[in-house]
Coordinates of C-alpha atoms in Angstrom, one line a residue:
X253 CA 96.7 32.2 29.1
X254 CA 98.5 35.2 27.9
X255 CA 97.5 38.9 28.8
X256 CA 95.6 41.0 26.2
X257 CA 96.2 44.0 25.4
X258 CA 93.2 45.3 24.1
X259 CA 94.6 48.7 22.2
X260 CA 96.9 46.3 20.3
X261 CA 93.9 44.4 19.0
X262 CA 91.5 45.1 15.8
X263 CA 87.8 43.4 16.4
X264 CA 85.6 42.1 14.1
X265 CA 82.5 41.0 14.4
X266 CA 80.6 38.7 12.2
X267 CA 78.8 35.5 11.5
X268 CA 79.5 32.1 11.4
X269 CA 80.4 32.0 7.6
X270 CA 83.1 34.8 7.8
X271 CA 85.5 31.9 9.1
X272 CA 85.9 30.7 5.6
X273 CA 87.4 34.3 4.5
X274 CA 90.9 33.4 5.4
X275 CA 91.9 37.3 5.5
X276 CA 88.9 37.4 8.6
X277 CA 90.7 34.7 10.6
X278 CA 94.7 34.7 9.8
X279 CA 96.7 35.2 12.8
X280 CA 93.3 35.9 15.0
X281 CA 92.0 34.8 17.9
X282 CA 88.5 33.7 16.5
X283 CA 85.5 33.6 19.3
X284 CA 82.7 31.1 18.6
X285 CA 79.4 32.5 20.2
X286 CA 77.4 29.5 20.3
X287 CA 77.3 26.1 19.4
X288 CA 77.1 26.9 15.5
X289 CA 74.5 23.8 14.6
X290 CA 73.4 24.4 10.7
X291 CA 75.6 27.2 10.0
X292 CA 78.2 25.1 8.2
X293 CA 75.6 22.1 6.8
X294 CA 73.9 22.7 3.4
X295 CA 71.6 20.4 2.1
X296 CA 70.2 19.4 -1.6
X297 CA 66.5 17.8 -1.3
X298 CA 64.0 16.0 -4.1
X299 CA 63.6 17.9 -6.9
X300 CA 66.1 20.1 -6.5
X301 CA 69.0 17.5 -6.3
X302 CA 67.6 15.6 -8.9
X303 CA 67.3 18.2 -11.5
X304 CA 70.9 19.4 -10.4
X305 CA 72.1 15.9 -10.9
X306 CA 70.5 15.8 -14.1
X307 CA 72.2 19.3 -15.0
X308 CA 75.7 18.3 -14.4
X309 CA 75.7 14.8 -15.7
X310 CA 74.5 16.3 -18.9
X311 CA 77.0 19.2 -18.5
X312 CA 79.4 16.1 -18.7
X313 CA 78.2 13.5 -21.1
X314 CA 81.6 11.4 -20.8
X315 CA 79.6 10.5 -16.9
X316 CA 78.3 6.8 -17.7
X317 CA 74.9 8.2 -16.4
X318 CA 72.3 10.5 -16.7
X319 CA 69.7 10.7 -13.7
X320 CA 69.6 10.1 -9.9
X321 CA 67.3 7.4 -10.3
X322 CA 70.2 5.6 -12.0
X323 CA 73.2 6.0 -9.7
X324 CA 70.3 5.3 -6.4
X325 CA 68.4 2.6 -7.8
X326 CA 71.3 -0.3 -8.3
X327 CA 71.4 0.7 -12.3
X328 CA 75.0 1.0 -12.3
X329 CA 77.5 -2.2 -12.6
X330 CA 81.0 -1.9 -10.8
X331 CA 82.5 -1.2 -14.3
X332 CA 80.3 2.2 -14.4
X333 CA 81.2 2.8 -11.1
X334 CA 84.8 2.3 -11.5
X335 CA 84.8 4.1 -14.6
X336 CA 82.7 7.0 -12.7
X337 CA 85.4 7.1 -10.0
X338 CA 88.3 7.2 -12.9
X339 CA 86.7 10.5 -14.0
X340 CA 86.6 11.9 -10.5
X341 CA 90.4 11.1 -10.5
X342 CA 92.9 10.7 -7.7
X343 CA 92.1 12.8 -4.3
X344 CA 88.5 14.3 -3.0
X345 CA 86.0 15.7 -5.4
X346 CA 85.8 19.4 -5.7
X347 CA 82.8 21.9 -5.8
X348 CA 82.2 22.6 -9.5
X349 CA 80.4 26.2 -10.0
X350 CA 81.4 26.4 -13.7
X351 CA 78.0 26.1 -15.0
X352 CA 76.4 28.6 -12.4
X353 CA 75.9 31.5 -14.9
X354 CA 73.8 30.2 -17.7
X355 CA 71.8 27.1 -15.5
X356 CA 70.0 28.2 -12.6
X357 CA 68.8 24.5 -11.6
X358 CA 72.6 23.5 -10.8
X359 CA 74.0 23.7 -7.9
X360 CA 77.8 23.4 -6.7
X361 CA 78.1 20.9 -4.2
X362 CA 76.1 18.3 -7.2
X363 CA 79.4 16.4 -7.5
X364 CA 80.1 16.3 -3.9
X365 CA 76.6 14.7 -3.9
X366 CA 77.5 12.3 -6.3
X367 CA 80.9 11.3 -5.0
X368 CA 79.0 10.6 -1.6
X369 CA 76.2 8.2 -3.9
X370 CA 78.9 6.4 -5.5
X371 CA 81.3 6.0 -2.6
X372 CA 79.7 6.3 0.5
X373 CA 79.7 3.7 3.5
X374 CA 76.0 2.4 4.0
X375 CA 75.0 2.6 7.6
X376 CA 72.8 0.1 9.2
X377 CA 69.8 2.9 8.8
X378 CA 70.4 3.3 5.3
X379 CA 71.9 6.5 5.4
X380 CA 75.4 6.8 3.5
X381 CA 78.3 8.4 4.7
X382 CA 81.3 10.1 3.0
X383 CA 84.2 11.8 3.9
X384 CA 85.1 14.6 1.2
X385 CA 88.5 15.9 2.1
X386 CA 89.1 20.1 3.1
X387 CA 86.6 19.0 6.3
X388 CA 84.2 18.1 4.0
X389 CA 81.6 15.3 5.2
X390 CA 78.8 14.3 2.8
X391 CA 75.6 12.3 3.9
X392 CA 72.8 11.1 1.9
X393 CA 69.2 10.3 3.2
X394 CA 66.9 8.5 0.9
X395 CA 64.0 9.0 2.6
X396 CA 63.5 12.2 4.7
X397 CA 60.1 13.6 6.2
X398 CA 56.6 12.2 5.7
X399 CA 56.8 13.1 1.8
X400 CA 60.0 10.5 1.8
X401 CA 62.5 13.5 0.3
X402 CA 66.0 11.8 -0.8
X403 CA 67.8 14.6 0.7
X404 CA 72.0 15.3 0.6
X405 CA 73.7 17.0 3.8
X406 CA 76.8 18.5 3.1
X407 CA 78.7 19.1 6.4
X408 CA 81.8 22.2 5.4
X409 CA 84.0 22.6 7.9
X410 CA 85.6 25.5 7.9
X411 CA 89.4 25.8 8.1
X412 CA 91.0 27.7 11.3
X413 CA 94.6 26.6 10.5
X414 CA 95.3 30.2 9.8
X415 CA 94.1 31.3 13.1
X416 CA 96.2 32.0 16.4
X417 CA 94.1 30.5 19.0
X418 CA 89.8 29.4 18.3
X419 CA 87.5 29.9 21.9
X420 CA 84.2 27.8 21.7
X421 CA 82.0 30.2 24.4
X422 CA 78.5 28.2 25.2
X423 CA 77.6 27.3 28.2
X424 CA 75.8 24.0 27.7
X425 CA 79.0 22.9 25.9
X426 CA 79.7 19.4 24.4
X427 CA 82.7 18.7 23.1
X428 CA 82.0 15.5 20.9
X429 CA 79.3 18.1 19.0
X430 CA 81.8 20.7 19.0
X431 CA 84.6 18.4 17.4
X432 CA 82.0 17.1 14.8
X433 CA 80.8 20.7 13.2
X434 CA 84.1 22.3 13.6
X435 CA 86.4 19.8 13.6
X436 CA 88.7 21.4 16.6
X437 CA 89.4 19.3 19.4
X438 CA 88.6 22.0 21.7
X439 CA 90.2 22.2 25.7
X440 CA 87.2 22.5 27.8
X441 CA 87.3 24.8 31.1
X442 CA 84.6 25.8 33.2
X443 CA 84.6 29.3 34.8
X444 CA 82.3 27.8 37.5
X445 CA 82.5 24.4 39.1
X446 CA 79.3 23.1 39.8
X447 CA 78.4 24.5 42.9
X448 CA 79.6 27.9 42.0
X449 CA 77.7 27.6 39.1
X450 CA 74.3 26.6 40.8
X451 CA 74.7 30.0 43.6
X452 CA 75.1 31.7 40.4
X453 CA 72.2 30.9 38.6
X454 CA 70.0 30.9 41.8
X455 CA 71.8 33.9 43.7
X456 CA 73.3 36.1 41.4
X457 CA 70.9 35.8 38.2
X458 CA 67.7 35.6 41.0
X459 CA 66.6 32.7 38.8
X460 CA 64.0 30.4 40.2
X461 CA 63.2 27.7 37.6
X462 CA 59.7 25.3 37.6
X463 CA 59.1 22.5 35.9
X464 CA 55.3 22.9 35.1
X465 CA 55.4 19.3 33.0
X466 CA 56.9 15.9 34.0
X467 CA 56.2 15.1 30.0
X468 CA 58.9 15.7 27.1
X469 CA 56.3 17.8 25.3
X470 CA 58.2 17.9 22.1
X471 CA 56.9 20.7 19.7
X472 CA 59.3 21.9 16.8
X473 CA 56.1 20.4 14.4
X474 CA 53.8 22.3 15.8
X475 CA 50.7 19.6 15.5
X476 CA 50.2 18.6 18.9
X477 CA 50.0 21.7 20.7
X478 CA 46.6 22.8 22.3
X479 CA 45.7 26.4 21.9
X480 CA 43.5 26.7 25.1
X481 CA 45.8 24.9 27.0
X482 CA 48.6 27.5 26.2
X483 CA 45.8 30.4 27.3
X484 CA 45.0 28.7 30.5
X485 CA 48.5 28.1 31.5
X486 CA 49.1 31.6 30.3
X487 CA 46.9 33.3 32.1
X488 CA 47.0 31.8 35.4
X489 CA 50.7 32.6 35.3
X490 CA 50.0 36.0 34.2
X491 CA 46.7 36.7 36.8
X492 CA 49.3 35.3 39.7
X493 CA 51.9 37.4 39.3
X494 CA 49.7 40.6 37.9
X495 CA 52.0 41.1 34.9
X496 CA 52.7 40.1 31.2
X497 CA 55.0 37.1 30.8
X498 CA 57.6 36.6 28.1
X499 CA 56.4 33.4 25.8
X500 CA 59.3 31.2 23.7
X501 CA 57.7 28.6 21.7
X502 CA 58.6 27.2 18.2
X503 CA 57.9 28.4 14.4
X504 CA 55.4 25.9 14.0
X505 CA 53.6 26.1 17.5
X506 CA 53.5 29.5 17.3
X507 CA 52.7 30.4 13.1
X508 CA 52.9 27.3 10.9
X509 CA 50.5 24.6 11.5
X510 CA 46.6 25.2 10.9
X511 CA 46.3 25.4 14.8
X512 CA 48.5 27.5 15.6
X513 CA 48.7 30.1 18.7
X514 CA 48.8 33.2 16.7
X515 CA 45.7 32.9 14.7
X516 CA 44.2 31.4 18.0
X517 CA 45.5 34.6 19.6
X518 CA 46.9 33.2 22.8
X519 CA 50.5 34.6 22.3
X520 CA 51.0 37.6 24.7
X521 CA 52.2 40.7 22.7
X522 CA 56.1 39.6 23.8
X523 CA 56.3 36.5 22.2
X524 CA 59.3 34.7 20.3
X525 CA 60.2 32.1 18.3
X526 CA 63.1 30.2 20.2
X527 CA 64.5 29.7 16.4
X528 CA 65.2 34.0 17.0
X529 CA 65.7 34.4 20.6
X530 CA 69.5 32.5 21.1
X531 CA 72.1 34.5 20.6
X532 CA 70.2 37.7 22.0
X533 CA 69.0 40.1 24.5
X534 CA 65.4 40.5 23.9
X535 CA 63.7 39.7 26.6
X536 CA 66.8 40.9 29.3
X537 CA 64.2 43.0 31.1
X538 CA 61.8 40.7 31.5
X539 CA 61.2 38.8 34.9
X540 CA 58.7 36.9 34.3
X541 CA 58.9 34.0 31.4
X542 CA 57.3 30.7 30.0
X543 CA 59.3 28.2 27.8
X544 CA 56.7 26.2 25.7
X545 CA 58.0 22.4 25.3
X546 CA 61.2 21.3 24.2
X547 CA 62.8 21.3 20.9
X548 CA 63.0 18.4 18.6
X549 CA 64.1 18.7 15.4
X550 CA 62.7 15.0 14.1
X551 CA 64.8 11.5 14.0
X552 CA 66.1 13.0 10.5
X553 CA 67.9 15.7 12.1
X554 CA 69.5 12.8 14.8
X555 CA 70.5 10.4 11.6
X556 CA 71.7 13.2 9.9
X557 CA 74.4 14.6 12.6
X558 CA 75.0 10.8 13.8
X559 CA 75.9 9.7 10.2
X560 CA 78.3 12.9 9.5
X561 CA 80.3 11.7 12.7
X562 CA 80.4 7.9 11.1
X563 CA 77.2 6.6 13.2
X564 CA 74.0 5.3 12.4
X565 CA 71.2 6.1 14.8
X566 CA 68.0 4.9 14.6
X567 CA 65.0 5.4 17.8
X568 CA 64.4 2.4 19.8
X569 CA 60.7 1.3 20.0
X570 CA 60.8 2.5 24.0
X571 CA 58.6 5.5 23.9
X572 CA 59.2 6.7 27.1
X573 CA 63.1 6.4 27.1
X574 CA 64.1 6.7 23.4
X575 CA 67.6 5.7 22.7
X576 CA 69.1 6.9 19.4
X577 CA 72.7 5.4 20.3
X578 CA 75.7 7.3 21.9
X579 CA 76.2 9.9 19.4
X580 CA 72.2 10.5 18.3
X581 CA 71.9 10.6 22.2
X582 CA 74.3 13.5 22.5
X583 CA 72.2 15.5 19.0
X584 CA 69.1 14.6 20.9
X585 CA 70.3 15.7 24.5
X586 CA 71.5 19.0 23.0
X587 CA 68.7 20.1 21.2
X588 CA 65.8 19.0 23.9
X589 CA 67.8 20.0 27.0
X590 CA 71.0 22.0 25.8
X591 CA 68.9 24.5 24.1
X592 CA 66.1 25.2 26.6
X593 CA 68.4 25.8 29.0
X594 CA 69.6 28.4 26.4
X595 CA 65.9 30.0 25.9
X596 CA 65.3 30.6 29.2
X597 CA 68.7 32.5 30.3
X598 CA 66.8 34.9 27.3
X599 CA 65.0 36.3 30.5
X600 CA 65.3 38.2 32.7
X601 CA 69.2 39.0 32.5
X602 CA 69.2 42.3 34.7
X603 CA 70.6 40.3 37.5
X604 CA 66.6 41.5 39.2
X605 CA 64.7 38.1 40.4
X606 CA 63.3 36.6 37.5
X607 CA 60.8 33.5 37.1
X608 CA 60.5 31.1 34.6
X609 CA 58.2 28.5 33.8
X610 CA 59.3 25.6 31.9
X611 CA 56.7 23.6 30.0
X612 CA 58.7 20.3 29.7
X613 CA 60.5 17.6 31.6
X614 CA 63.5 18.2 29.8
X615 CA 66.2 20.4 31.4
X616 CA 70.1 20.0 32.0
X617 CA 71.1 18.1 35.1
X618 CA 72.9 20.9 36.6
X619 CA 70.2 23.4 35.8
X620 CA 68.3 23.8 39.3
X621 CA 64.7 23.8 39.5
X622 CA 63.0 25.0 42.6
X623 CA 59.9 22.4 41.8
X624 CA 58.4 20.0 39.4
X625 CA 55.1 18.8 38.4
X626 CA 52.3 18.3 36.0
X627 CA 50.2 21.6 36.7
X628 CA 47.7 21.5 33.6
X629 CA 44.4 19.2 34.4
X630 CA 41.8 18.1 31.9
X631 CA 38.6 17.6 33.2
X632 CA 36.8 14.8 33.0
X633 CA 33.1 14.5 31.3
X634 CA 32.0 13.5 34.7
X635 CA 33.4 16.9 35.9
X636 CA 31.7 18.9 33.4
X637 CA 28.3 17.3 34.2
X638 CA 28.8 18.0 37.6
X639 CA 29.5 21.8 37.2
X640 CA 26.6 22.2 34.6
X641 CA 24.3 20.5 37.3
X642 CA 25.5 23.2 39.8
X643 CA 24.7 25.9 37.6
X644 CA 21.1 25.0 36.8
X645 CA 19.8 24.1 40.4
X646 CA 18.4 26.9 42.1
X647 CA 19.6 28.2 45.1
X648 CA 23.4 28.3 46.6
X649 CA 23.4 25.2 48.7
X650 CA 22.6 21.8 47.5
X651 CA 22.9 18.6 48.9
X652 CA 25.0 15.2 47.5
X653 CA 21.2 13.3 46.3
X654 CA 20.0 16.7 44.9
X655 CA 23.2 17.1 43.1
X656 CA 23.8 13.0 42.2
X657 CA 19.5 12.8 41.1
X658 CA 20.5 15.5 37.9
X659 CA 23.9 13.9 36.7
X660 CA 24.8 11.6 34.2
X661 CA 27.5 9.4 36.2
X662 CA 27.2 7.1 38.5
X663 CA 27.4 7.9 42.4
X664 CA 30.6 7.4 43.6
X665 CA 31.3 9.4 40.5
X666 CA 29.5 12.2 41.3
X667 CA 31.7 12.3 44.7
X668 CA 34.6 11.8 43.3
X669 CA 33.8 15.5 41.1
X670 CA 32.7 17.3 43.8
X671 CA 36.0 16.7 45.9
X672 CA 38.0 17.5 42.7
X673 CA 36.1 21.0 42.4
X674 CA 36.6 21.6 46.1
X675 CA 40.3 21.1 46.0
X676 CA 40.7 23.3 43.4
X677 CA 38.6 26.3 45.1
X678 CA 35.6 26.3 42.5
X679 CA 32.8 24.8 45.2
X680 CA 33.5 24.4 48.9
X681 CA 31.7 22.4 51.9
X682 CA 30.1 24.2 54.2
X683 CA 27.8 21.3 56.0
X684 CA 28.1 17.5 56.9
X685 CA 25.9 15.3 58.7
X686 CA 25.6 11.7 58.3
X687 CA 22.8 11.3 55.8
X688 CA 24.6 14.2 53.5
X689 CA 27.0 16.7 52.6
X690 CA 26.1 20.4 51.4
X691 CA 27.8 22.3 48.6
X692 CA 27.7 26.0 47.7
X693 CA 29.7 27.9 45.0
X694 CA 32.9 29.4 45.8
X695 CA 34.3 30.4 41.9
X696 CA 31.9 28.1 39.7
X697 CA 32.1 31.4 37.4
X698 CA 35.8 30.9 36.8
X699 CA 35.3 27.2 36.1
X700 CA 36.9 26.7 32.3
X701 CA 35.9 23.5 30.5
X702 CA 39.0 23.0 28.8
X703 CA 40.6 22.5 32.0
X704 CA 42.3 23.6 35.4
X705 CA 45.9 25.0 36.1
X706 CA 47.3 24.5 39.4
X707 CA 50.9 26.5 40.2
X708 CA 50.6 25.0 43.8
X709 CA 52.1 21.5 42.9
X710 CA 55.2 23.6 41.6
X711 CA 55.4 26.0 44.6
X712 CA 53.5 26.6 48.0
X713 CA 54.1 29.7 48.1
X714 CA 54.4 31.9 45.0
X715 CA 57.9 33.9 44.3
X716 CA 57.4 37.3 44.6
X717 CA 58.6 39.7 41.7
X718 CA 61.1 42.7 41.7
X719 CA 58.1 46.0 41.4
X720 CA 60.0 48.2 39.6
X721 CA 63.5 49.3 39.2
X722 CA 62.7 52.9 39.2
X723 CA 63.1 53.6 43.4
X724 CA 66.4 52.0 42.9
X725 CA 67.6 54.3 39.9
X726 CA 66.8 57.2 41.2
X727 CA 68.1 56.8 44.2
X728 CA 71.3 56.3 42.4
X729 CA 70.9 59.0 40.4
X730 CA 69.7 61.1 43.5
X731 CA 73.3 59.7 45.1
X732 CA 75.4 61.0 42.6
X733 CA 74.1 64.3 42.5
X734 CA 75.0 64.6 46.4
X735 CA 78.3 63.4 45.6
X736 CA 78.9 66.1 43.1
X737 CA 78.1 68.9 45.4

């Protein structure tokens, strides 16, 4: 690695799509913040790729077809297809913006669309696959989503021959995904081994990690996330620790679906989408955090990155351990693990002790986590009878019969609620004898229907958080005025 000299140099910043501005990369040492994902994928869907389709094919009538219908629904013979090919001529398509100006409804990468429909391997899902020349891949999906979309993916590369040297920088770094959106057959080398890496998470960044679910607790959609079960968890983290928490959740969680968190208002006032927190420094002085469920993008978004790199992928029927193959595995490891691990090195960057509460099963391997369990509890029916029993007798002591006589359950039921609500500090014991035990209330007022939250099966004890940074500061400050005298 040569030395830089950094007055010799002229930086520029910008985003992913300035790589294909060959004046922005020549002779350059080009920095990649971030695995770059979509940023080089377009896509034409339904409507809008068959209108487009329609467009160009009528913008050039020698075509021997008119529609989509025609060249996805078996109506062309080998002789049209040939004949099809013969006007593409020799060599990969090209992007054809000629008639941009005057038709609004047609879009450039139409032929590339219809190179991949005429040409394109078929995958064992269905899915066709096209390579397009210039780091071009072309995939096309005929059924995408629950509406069914037929959907082109258009994968452009772009191209860094121009440039001195290209650094990938991500630190959940895989270099079969990097290969496939870039096309670079990066050298990989970790600044930290692996047990560097773990004292420097734990040590240096002060970050202790808990699992709060052993479930995947996928939630991109947005449709199976319970508002009062994000409050509860919320504010028991929140009343531990006496402080606001920083939330990441996703788009639809969060604002799209009917259910969703901010018209339930359950998001604390520092609340992200994780779509808008990678990349940046929003929550750096935060040191206290909770990363709602993983990411998952759908099986559409696994077929569609599998069949760009030449693979079909397709879930097994193993709910528990999905298997998509060996490259969907890799798309589906990156966006469910890769990517928390991501969100949650958002907080708390200050190099100040920091806690973080991750609402999924799914982190990196290497990532440590200082405990793991399922910390949100439902409560039965039974346990609901029970507590509205306690609340109607009179008095603050009752006894098993009086308490089993009211109820709805059976007996050994009725036990089994009471010593649920002991353990988690909402009635208590106080008298046994052989005929019968006595309850009293402890916290019955703080009992919450929709459930129970218990940090204790994710740490004994609970981490203590930096006060403030202001003693520190001005002490500092206070230093370097004694210094200057």
């Amino acid at each position: 690695m040569r030395e830089l000299q950094p007055e010799n140099y002229d930086v520029l910043i910008g985003h992913y799509s300035h790589a294909f501005v060959e004046r922005f990369v020549e002779d350059r040492i080009v920095v990649i913040d971030e695995f770059p994902a979509g940023a080089y994928v377009n896509s034409l869907a339904g409507d809008v790729l068959r209108e487009s389709v329609f467009q160009w094919a009528k913008d050039n009538p020698e075509l021997p077809f008119d529609s989509l219908d025609e060249l996805t629904g078996g109506a062309l013979s080998e002789n049209d297809i040939a004949a099809s090919n013969k006007w593409f001529g020799s060599g990969y398509p090209q992007r054809d913006s000629t008639g941009l100006t005057h038709n609004r409804r047609l879009f450039a990468d139409t032929p590339l669309a219809v190179y991949t429909l005429l040409n394109g391997t078929r995958l064992d899902n269905g899915l066709k696959y096209c390579e397009l020349g210039n780091g071009r891949t072309g995939v096309y999906n005929p059924r995408v989503g629950r509406k069914g979309k037929l959907t082109f993916y258009l994968l452009n590369r772009p191209n860094f021959d121009a440039a001195e040297q290209v650094v990938a920088l991500d630190g959940t770094f895989d270099k079969t995904m990097w290969k496939l959106a870039t096309g670079i057959e990066f050298e990989v080398e970790n600044v930290l081994d692996e047990k560097r890496r773990e004292s420097y998470i734990k040590d240096t960044l002060g970050y202790h990690i808990y699992r709060i679910s052993i479930h995947s607790r996928p939630t991109s959609g947005g449709r199976y996330t319970d508002p009062e079960r994000v409050r509860l968890i919320r504010e028991t983290i929140e009343d531990t620790y006496d402080t606001d928490l920083a939330f990441i959740g996703s788009y639809g969680d969060m604002y799209k679906h009917e259910t969703n968190l901010a018209e339930a208002d359950v998001l604390p006032k520092d609340s992200h989408n994780r779509e808008d927190v990678i990349g940046s420094g929003m929550f750096e002085n935060h040191n206290l955090g909770l990363i709602w469920g993983s990411n998952h993008f759908g099986d559409d978004y696994v077929k569609m990155w599998s069949a760009l790199g030449g693979e079909s992928a397709s879930r097994n029927k193993d709910v528990r351990n999905p298997d998509y193959g060996s490259l969907g595995n890799r798309v589906v490891r990156w966006m469910r693990e890769s990517l928390t691990a991501q969100e949650l090195f958002r907080i708390g960057r200050d190099r100040s002790k920091s806690v973080i509460y991750v609402y999924t099963a799914h982190t990196p391997e290497w990532l440590p986590i200082n405990g793991t369990g399922e910390v949100f509890r439902a409560w039965s029916k039974g346990a609901r009878n029970v507590v509205e029993v306690l609340r109607e007798l009179d008095g603050d002591r009752h006894t098993e019969p009086q308490i089993r006589n009211q109820t709805e359950i059976k007996q050994s039921q009725t036990n089994k609620c009471l010593r649920e609500l002991s353990r988690a500090g909402f009635i208590e014991q106080v008298e046994t004898s052989l005929q019968t035990n006595i309850w009293r209330d402890k916290e019955l007022e703080k009992f919450d229907p929709k459930g129970f939250v218990d940090l204790t099966l994710v740490h004994t004890e609970t981490p203590s958080l930096p006060t403030t940074d202001h003693g520190l500061q001005d002490a500092v400050e206070e230093g370097e005025k004694i210094s200057s005298q």
